[in-house]
Coordinates of C-alpha atoms in Angstrom, one line a residue:
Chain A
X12 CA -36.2 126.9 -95.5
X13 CA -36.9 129.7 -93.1
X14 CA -35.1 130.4 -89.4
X15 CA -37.6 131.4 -86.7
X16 CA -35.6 133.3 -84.5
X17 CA -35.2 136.2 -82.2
X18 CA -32.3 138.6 -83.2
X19 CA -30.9 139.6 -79.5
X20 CA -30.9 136.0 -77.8
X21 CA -27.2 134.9 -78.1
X22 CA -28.7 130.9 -79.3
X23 CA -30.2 132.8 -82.5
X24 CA -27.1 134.2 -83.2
X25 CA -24.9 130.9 -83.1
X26 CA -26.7 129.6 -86.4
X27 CA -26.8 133.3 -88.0
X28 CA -23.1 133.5 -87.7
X29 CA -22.6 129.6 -88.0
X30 CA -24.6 130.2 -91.7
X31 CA -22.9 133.4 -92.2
X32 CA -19.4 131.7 -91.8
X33 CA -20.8 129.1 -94.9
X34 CA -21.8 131.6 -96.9
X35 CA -25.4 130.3 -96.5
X36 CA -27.8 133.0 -96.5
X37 CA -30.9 132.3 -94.4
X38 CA -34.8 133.3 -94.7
X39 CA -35.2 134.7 -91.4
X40 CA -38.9 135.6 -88.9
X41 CA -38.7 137.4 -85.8
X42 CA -40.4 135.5 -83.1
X43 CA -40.6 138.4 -80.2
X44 CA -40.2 136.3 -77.1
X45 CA -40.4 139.2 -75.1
X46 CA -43.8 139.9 -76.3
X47 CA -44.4 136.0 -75.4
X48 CA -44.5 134.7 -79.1
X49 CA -42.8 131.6 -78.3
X50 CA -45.5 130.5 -76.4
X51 CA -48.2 131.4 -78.7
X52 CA -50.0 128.3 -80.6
X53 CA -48.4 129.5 -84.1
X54 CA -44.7 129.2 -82.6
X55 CA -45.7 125.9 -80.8
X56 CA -46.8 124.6 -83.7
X57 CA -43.7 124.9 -85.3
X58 CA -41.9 123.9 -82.5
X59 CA -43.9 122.1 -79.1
X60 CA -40.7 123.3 -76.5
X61 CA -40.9 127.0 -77.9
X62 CA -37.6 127.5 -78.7
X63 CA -35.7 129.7 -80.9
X64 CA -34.3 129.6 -83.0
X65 CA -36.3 126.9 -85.2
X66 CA -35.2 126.4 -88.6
X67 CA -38.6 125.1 -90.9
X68 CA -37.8 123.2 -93.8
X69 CA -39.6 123.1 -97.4
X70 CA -41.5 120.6 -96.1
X71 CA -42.7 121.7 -93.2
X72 CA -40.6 119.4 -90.7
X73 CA -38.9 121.7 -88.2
X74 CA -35.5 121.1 -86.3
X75 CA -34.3 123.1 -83.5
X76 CA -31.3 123.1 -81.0
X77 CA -28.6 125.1 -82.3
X78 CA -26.0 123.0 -82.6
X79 CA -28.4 120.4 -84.7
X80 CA -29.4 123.3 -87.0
X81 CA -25.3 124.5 -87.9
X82 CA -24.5 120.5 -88.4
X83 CA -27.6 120.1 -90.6
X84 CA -26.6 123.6 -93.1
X85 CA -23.3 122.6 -93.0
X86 CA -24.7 118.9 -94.2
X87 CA -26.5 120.5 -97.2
X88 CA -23.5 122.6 -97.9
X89 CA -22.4 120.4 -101.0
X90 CA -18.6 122.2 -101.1
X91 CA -17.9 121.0 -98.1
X92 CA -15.0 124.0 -97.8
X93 CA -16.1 125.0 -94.7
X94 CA -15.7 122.0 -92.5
X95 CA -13.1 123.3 -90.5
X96 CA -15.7 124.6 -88.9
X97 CA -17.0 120.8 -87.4
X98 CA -13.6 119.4 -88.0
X99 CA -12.3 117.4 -90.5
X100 CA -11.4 113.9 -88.9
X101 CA -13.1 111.9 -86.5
X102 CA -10.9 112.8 -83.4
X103 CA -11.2 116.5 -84.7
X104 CA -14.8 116.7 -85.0
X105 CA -15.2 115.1 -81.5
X106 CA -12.8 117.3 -80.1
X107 CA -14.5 120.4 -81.3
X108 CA -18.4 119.0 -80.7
X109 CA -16.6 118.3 -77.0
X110 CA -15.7 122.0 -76.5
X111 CA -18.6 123.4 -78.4
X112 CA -20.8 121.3 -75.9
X113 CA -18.5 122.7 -72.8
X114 CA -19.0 126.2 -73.9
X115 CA -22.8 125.3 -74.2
X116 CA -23.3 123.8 -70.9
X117 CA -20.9 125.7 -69.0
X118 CA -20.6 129.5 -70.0
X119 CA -23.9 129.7 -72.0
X120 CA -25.7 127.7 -69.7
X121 CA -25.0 129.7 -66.6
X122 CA -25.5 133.4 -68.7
X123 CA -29.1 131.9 -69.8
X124 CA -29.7 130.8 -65.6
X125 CA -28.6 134.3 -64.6
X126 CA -30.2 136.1 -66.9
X127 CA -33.5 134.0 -66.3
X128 CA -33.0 133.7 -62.6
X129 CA -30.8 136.8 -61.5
X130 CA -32.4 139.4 -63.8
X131 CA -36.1 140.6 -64.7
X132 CA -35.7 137.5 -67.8
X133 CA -38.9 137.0 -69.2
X134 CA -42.5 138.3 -68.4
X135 CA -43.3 134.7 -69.4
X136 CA -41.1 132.6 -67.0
X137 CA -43.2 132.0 -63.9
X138 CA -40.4 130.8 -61.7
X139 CA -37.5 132.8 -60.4
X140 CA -35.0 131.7 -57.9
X141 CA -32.7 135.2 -57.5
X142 CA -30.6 133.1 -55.3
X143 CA -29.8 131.0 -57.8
X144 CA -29.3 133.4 -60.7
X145 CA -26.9 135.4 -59.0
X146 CA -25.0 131.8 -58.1
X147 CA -24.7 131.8 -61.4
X148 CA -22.2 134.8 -62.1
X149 CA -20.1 132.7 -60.0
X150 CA -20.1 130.4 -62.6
X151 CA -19.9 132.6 -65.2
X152 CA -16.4 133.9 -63.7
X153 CA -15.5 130.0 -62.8
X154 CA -16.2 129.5 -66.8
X155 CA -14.7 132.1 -68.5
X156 CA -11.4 131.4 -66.2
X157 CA -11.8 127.8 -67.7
X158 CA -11.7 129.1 -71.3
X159 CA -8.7 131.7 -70.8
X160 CA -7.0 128.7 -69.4
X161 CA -7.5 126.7 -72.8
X162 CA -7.0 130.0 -75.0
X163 CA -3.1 130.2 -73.1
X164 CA -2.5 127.2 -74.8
X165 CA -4.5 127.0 -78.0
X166 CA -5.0 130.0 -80.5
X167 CA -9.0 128.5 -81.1
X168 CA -11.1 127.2 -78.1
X169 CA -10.8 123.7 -79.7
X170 CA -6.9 124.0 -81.4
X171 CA -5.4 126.0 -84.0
X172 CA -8.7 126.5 -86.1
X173 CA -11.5 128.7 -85.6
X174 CA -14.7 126.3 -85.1
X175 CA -18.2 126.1 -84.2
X176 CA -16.9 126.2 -80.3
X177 CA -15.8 129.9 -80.8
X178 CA -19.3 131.0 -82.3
X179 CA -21.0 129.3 -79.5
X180 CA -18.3 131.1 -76.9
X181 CA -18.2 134.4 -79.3
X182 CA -22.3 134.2 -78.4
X183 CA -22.0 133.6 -75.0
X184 CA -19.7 136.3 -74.0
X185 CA -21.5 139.2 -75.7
X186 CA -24.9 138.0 -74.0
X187 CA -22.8 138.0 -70.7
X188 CA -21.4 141.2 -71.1
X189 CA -25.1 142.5 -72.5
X190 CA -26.1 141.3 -69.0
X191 CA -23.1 143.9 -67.3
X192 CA -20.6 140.7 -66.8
X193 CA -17.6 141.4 -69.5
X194 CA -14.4 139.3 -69.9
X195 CA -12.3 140.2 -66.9
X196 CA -9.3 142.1 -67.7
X197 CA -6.8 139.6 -66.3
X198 CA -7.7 137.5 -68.5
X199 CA -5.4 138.1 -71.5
X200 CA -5.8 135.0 -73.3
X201 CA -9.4 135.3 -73.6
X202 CA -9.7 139.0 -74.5
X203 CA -7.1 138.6 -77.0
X204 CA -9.0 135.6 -78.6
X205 CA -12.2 138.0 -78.4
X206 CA -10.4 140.5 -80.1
X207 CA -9.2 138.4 -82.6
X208 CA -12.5 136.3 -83.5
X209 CA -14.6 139.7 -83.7
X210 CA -12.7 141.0 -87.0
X211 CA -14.6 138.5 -88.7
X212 CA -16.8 139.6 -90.8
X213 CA -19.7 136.6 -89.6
X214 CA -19.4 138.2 -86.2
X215 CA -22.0 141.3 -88.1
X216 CA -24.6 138.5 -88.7
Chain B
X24 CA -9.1 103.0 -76.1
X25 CA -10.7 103.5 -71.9
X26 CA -13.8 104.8 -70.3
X27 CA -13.5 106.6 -67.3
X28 CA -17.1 106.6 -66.2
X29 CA -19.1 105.7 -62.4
X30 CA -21.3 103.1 -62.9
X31 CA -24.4 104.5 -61.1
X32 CA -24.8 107.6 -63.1
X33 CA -27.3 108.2 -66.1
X34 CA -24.1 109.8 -68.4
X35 CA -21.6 107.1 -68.1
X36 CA -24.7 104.4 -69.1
X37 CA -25.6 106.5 -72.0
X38 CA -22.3 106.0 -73.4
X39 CA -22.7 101.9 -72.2
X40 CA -25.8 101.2 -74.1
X41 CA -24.7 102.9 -77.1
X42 CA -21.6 100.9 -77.3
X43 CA -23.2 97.8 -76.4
X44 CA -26.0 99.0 -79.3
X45 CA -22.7 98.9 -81.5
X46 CA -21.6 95.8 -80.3
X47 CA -18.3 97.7 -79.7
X48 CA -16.6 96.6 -75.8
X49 CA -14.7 99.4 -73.9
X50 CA -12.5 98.7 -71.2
X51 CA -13.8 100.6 -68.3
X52 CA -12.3 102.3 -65.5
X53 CA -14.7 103.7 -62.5
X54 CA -14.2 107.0 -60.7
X55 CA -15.7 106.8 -57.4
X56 CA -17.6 110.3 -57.9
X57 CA -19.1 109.8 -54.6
X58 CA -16.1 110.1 -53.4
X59 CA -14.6 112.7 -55.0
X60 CA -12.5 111.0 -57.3
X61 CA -13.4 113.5 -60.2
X62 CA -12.4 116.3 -58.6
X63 CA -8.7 114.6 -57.7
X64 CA -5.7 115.6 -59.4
X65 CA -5.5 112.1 -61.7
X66 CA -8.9 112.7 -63.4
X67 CA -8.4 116.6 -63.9
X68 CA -5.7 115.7 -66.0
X69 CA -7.8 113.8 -68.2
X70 CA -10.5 116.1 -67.7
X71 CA -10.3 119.6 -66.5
X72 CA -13.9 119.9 -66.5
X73 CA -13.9 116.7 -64.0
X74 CA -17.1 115.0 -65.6
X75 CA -17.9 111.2 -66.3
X76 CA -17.9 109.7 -68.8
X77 CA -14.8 110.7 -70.1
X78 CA -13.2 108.2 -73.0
X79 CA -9.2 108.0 -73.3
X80 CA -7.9 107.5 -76.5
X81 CA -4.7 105.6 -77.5
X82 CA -2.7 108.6 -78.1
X83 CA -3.7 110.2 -74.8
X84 CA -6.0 112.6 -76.1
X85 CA -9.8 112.6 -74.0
X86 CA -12.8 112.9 -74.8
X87 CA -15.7 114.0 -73.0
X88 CA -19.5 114.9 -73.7
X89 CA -21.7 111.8 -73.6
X90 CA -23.0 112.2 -77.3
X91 CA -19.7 113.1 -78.2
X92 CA -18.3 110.0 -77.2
X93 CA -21.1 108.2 -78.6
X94 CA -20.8 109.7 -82.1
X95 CA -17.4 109.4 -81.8
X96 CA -18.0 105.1 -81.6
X97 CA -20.3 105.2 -84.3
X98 CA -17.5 106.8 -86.4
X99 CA -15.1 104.5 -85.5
X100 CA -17.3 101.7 -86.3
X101 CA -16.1 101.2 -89.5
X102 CA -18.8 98.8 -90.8
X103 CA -21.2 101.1 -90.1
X104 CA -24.4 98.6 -90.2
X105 CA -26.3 100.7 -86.9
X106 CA -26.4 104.3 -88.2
X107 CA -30.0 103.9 -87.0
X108 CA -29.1 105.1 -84.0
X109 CA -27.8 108.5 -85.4
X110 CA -29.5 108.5 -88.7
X111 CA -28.9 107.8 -91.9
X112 CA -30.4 111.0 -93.9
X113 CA -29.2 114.8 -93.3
X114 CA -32.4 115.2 -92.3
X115 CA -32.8 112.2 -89.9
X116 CA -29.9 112.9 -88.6
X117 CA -30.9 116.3 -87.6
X118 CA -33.9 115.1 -86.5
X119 CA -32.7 112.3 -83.9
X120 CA -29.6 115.1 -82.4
X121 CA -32.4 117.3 -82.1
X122 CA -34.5 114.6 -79.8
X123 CA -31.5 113.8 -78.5
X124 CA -31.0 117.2 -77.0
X125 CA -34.3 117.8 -75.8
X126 CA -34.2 114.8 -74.0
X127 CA -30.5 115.7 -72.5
X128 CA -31.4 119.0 -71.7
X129 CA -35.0 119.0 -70.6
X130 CA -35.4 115.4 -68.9
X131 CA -32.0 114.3 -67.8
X132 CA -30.9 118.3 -66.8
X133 CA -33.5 118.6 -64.3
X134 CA -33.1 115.2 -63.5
X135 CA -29.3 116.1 -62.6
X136 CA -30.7 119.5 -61.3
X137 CA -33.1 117.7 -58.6
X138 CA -30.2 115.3 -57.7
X139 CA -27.6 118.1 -57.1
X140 CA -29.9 120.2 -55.2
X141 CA -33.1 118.7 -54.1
X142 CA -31.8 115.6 -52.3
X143 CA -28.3 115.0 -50.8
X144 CA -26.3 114.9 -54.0
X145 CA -22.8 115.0 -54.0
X146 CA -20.8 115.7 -51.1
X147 CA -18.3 117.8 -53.5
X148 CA -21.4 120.3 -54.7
X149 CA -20.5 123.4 -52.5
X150 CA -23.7 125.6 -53.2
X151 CA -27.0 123.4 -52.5
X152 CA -30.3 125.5 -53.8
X153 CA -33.8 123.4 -52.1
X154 CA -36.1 125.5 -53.6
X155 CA -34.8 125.4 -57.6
X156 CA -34.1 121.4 -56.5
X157 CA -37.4 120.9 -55.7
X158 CA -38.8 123.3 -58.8
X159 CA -37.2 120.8 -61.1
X160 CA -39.6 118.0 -60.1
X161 CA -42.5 119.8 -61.6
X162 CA -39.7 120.1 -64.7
X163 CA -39.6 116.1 -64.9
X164 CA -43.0 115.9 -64.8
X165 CA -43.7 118.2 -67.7
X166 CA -40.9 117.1 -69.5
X167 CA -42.1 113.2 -68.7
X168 CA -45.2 114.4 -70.2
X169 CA -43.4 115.9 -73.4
X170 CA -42.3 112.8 -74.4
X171 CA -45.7 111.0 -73.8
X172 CA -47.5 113.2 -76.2
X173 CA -44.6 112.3 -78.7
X174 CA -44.8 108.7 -77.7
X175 CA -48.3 108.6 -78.9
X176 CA -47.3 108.9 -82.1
X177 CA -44.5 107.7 -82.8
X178 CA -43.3 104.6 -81.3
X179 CA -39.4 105.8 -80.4
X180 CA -38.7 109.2 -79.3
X181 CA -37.4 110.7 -83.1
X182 CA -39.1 108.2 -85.0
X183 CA -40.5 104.8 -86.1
X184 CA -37.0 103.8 -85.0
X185 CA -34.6 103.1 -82.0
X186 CA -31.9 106.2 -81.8
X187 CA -30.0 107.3 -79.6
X188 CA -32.5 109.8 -78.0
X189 CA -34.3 106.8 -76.6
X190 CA -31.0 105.7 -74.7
X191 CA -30.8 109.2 -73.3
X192 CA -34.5 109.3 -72.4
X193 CA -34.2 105.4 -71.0
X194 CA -31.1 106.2 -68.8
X195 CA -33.2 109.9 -67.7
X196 CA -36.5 107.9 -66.5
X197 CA -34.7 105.5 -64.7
X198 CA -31.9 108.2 -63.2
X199 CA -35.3 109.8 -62.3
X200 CA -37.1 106.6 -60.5
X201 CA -34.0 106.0 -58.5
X202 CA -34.4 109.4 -56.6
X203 CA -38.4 108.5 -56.4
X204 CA -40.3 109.9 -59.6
X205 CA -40.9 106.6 -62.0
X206 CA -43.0 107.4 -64.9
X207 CA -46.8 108.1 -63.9
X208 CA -49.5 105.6 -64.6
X209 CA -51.4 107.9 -66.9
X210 CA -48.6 108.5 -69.2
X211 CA -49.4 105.1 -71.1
X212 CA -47.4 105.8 -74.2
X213 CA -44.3 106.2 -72.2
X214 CA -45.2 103.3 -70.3
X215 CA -45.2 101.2 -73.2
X216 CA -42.2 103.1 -75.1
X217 CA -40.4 101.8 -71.6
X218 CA -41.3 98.4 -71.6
X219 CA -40.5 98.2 -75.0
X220 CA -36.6 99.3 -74.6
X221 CA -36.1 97.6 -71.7
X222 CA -36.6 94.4 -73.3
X223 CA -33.3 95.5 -75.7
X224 CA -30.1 93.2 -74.3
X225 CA -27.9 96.3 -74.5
X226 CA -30.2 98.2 -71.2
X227 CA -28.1 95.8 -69.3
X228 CA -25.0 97.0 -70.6

């Protein structure tokens, strides 16, 4: 099992600390997307979309999407001590997938647009829309107000337990603030949670 | 157990055939999005986020995120005789979630993308970006023919079997016809993968 990845992108990251949080060390390749390697025929044979990260099993089937790849270690994880992470009852694990998937499509979503649309990006992205990047910090703001809102009310983005939903927020900040657009100071709730969630020791993954 | 969901949207019919897949009914409650309905007061409370679908459970507690609430069914469905639809190995599983999700997120987001900003889309959408509408055509296209090459293959989307990805794809294509861009003749594969699931009773769900 080896994770094709690229160390700085914040999706990488997700399954590095997801794994690192299991206790699962992974096999890892640098695929330099700067450089374009993600578009190369060696990447795209592992993976057709190019994405990273891509996680190749022992026999040579790949999965991708990052969310797939944490379920899928934390499948193989046999102790099954760690499922707090997913949840541990139906209405629990839908809960957190549901804020997991918020935080993907909302905060995540709008740091990858800006940074793809609103900044230089990638030599490899032949269409840029600046008008719509920098629409994008707009939701960045709009989506970081959304989670300080939750964190007033819940220690965790999806309750009282830290879950997959905070690595995938965790993730999203940084690359935000990498890209000069840190938590704002008025909101407490969220810096206190960022605080708290970065004493962990996955967070160094 | 209630789905707050408008009828004409590709989300809230993901969640329709997957039930109906299931043989599981859900009482169903529209929210006239064309009208604003999701962004009034009674549907922020069940959903800050102010997205169809969006499943109420008996305790009060919602749920949102269309595969959510779709894994969330197949949880609840105690006799468990159509995992096919999610999988029935780690591995599968992984495998189907990770179709899934490049369907979601190539397809069906620029799909969403073109409708919100390349034709009239919602009256409640403040910003309205032509250019990255109309950019997200050639997106369908190359997405359309993503799944084309994998069509030839395989005959469903993750598989020699009928999962939940194809539901997402099915509802995508014909979210995409509606605003004009049905499947092109040369992509005979997905031709025939959409005849094929459109002759399922649950389409009609």
């Amino acid at each position: 099992m080896k994770l094709f990845e690229f160390e700085a992108f914040a999706n990488p990251r997700r399954v590095r600390v997801f794994a690192a949080e299991l206790g699962i060390e992974l096999e890892r390749e640098q695929v330099d997307v700067l450089a374009g390697e993600h578009l190369q025929f060696e990447h795209l044979q592992r993976n057709p979309y190019g994405a990273v990260p891509t996680l190749e099993l022992d026999d040579g089937r790949t999965i991708s999407e990052s969310a797939v790849i944490c379920r899928y270690l934390a499948d193989l994880n046999a102790e099954g001590q760690h499922s707090d992470l997913l949840g541990n009852t139906t209405t629990e694990r839908a809960l957190i997938d549901m804020w997991d998937r918020r935080v993907e499509h909302g905060l995540l979503g709008a740091v990858a647009s800006f940074f793809h649309h609103g900044t230089e990006g990638l030599a490899t992205d032949k269409y840029r829309n600046s008008d719509w990047g920098q629409h994008n910090k707009e939701t960045i703001a709009a989506e970081m107000h959304r989670l300080d809102q939750q964190l007033q009310e819940h220690k965790y983005l999806a309750g009282e337990t830290f879950s997959i939903a905070d690595i995938t927020a965790l993730c999203a900040v940084d690359f935000a603030a990498l890209l000069g657009m840190p938590i704002a100071d008025d909101h407490v709730a969220l810096q206190g949670w960022y605080a708290s969630v970065n004493t962990r020791d996955s967070v160094r993954a």
